[in-house]
Coordinates of C-alpha atoms in Angstrom, one line a residue:
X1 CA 47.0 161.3 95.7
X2 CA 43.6 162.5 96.7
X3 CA 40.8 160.6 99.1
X4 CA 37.2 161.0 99.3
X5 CA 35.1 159.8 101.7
X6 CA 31.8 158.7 99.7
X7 CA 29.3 157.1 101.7
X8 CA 30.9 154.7 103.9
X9 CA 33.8 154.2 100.5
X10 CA 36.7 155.7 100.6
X11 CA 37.9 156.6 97.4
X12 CA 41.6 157.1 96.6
X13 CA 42.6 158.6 93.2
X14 CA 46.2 158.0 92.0
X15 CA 47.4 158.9 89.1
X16 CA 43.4 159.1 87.9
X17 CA 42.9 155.4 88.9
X18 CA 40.5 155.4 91.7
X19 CA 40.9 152.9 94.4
X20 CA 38.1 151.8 96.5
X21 CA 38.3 150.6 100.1
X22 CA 36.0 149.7 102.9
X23 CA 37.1 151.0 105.7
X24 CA 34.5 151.4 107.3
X25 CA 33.7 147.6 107.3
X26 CA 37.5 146.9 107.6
X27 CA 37.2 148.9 111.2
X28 CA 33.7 146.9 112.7
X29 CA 35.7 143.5 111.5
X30 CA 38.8 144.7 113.4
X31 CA 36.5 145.7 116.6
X32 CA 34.2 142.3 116.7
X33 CA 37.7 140.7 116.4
X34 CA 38.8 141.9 119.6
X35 CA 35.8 141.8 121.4
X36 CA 35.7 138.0 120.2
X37 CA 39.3 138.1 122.1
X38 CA 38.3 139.9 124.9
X39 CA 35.1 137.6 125.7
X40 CA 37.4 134.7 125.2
X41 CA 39.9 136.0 128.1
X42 CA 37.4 136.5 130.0
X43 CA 35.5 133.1 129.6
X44 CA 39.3 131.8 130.2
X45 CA 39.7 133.7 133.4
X46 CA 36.1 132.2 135.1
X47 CA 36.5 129.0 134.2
X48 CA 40.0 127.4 132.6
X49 CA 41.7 126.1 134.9
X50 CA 45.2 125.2 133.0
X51 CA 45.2 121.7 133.7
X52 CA 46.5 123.2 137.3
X53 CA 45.3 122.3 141.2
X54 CA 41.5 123.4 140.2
X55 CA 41.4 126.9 140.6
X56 CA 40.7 129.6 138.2
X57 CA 42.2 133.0 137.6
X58 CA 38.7 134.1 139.4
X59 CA 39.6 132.2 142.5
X60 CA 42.3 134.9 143.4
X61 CA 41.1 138.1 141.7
X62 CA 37.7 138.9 142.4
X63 CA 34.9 140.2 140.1
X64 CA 36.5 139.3 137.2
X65 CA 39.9 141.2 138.3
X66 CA 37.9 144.2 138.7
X67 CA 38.4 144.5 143.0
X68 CA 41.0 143.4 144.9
X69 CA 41.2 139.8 145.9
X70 CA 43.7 137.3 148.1
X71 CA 46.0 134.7 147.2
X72 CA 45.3 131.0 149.2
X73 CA 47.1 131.7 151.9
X74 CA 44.6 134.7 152.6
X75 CA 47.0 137.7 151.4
X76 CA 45.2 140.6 150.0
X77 CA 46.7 141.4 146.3
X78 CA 45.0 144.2 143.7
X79 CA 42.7 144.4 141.4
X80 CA 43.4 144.3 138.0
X81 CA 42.1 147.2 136.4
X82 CA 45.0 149.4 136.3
X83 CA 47.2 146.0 135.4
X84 CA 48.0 147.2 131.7
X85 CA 48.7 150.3 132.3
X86 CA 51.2 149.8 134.4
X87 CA 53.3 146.9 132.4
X88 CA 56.2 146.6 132.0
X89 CA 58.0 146.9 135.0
X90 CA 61.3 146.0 136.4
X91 CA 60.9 143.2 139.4
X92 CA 62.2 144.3 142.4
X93 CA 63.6 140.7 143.5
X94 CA 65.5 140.1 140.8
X95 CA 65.2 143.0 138.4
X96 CA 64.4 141.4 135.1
X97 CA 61.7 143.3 133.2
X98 CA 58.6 141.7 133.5
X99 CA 55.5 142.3 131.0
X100 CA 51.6 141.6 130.8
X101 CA 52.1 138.4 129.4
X102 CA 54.9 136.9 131.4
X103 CA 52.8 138.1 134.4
X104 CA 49.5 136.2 133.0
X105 CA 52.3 133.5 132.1
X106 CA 53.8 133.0 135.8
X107 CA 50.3 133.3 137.6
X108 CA 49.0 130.3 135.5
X109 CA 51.9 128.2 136.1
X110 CA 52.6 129.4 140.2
X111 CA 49.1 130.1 141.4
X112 CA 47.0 127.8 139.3
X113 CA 49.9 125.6 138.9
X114 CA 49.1 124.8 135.4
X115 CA 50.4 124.9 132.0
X116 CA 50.3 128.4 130.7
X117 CA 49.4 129.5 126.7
X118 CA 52.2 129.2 124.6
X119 CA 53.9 132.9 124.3
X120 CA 51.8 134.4 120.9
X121 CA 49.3 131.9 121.3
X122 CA 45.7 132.9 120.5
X123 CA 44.5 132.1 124.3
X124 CA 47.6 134.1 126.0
X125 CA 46.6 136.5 124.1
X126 CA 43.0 136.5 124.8
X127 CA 43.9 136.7 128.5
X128 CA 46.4 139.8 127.4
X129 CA 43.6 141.0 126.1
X130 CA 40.3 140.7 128.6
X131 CA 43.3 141.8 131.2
X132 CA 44.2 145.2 128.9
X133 CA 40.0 145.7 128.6
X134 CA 39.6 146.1 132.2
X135 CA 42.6 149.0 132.4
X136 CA 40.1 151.2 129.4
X137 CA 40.3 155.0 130.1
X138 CA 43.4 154.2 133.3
X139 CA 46.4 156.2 132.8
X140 CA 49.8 155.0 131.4
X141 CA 52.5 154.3 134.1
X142 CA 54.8 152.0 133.1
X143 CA 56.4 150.9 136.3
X144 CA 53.5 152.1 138.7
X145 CA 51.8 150.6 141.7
X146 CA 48.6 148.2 141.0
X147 CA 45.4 149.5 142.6

């Protein structure tokens, strides 16, 4: 097999049959596609508020998740930026291993007290993904502390 790039084409020869492909195309519709996601999370976390007691995922965490915040009762908790890099991790109270979603899952239905996204769902992950946008450029540390 041979491929070459042509102008924004790609051109893949097998077998003398040449192939064309936009990848180039393919890649922007891939990119608008998760920044369609990401500004969907994102209009989620300012103003959705699951169905729950009224609040919104803004009420707790500031900024849009990007400085710390507090809980109701006035407890000071994280921002979110470093939140995807540091999923999964393994719950110190009862050491079942917790991911990005199931934490975006059990913050809907404790704190907002409202009916999360269905697992897979397009707005879960939306959420997953305006969440993972604001952790760009952070180091992996699966496990790690939230800052």
């Amino acid at each position: 097999m041979k491929t070459v790039s042509i102008r924004n084409r790609v051109v893949a020869v097998f077998g003398g049959v040449a192939l064309f492909a936009l990848a180039p195309q393919f890649a922007l519709a891939m990119d608008a596609q998760l920044e369609k996601a990401v500004a969907h999370g994102k209009d989620m976390f300012y103003h959705d508020t699951f169905g729950g007691n009224g609040r919104v995922c803004e009420s707790c965490h500031s900024d849009g998740g990007k400085r710390p915040g507090k809980l109701p009762n006035g407890k000071a908790i994280p921002s979110l930026e470093n939140a995807a890099a540091i999923f999964p991790h393994v719950r110190a109270r009862d050491q079942k291993l917790v991911t990005l979603p199931d934490q975006v899952h059990s913050c809907i239905a404790g704190g907002l007290k409202g009916t999360p996204p269905a697992y897979g769902s397009e707005d879960l992950n939306a959420l997953v993904a305006y969440i993972t946008s604001l952790a760009n450029g952070k180091k992996i540390d699966m496990g790690g502390k939230p800052e």
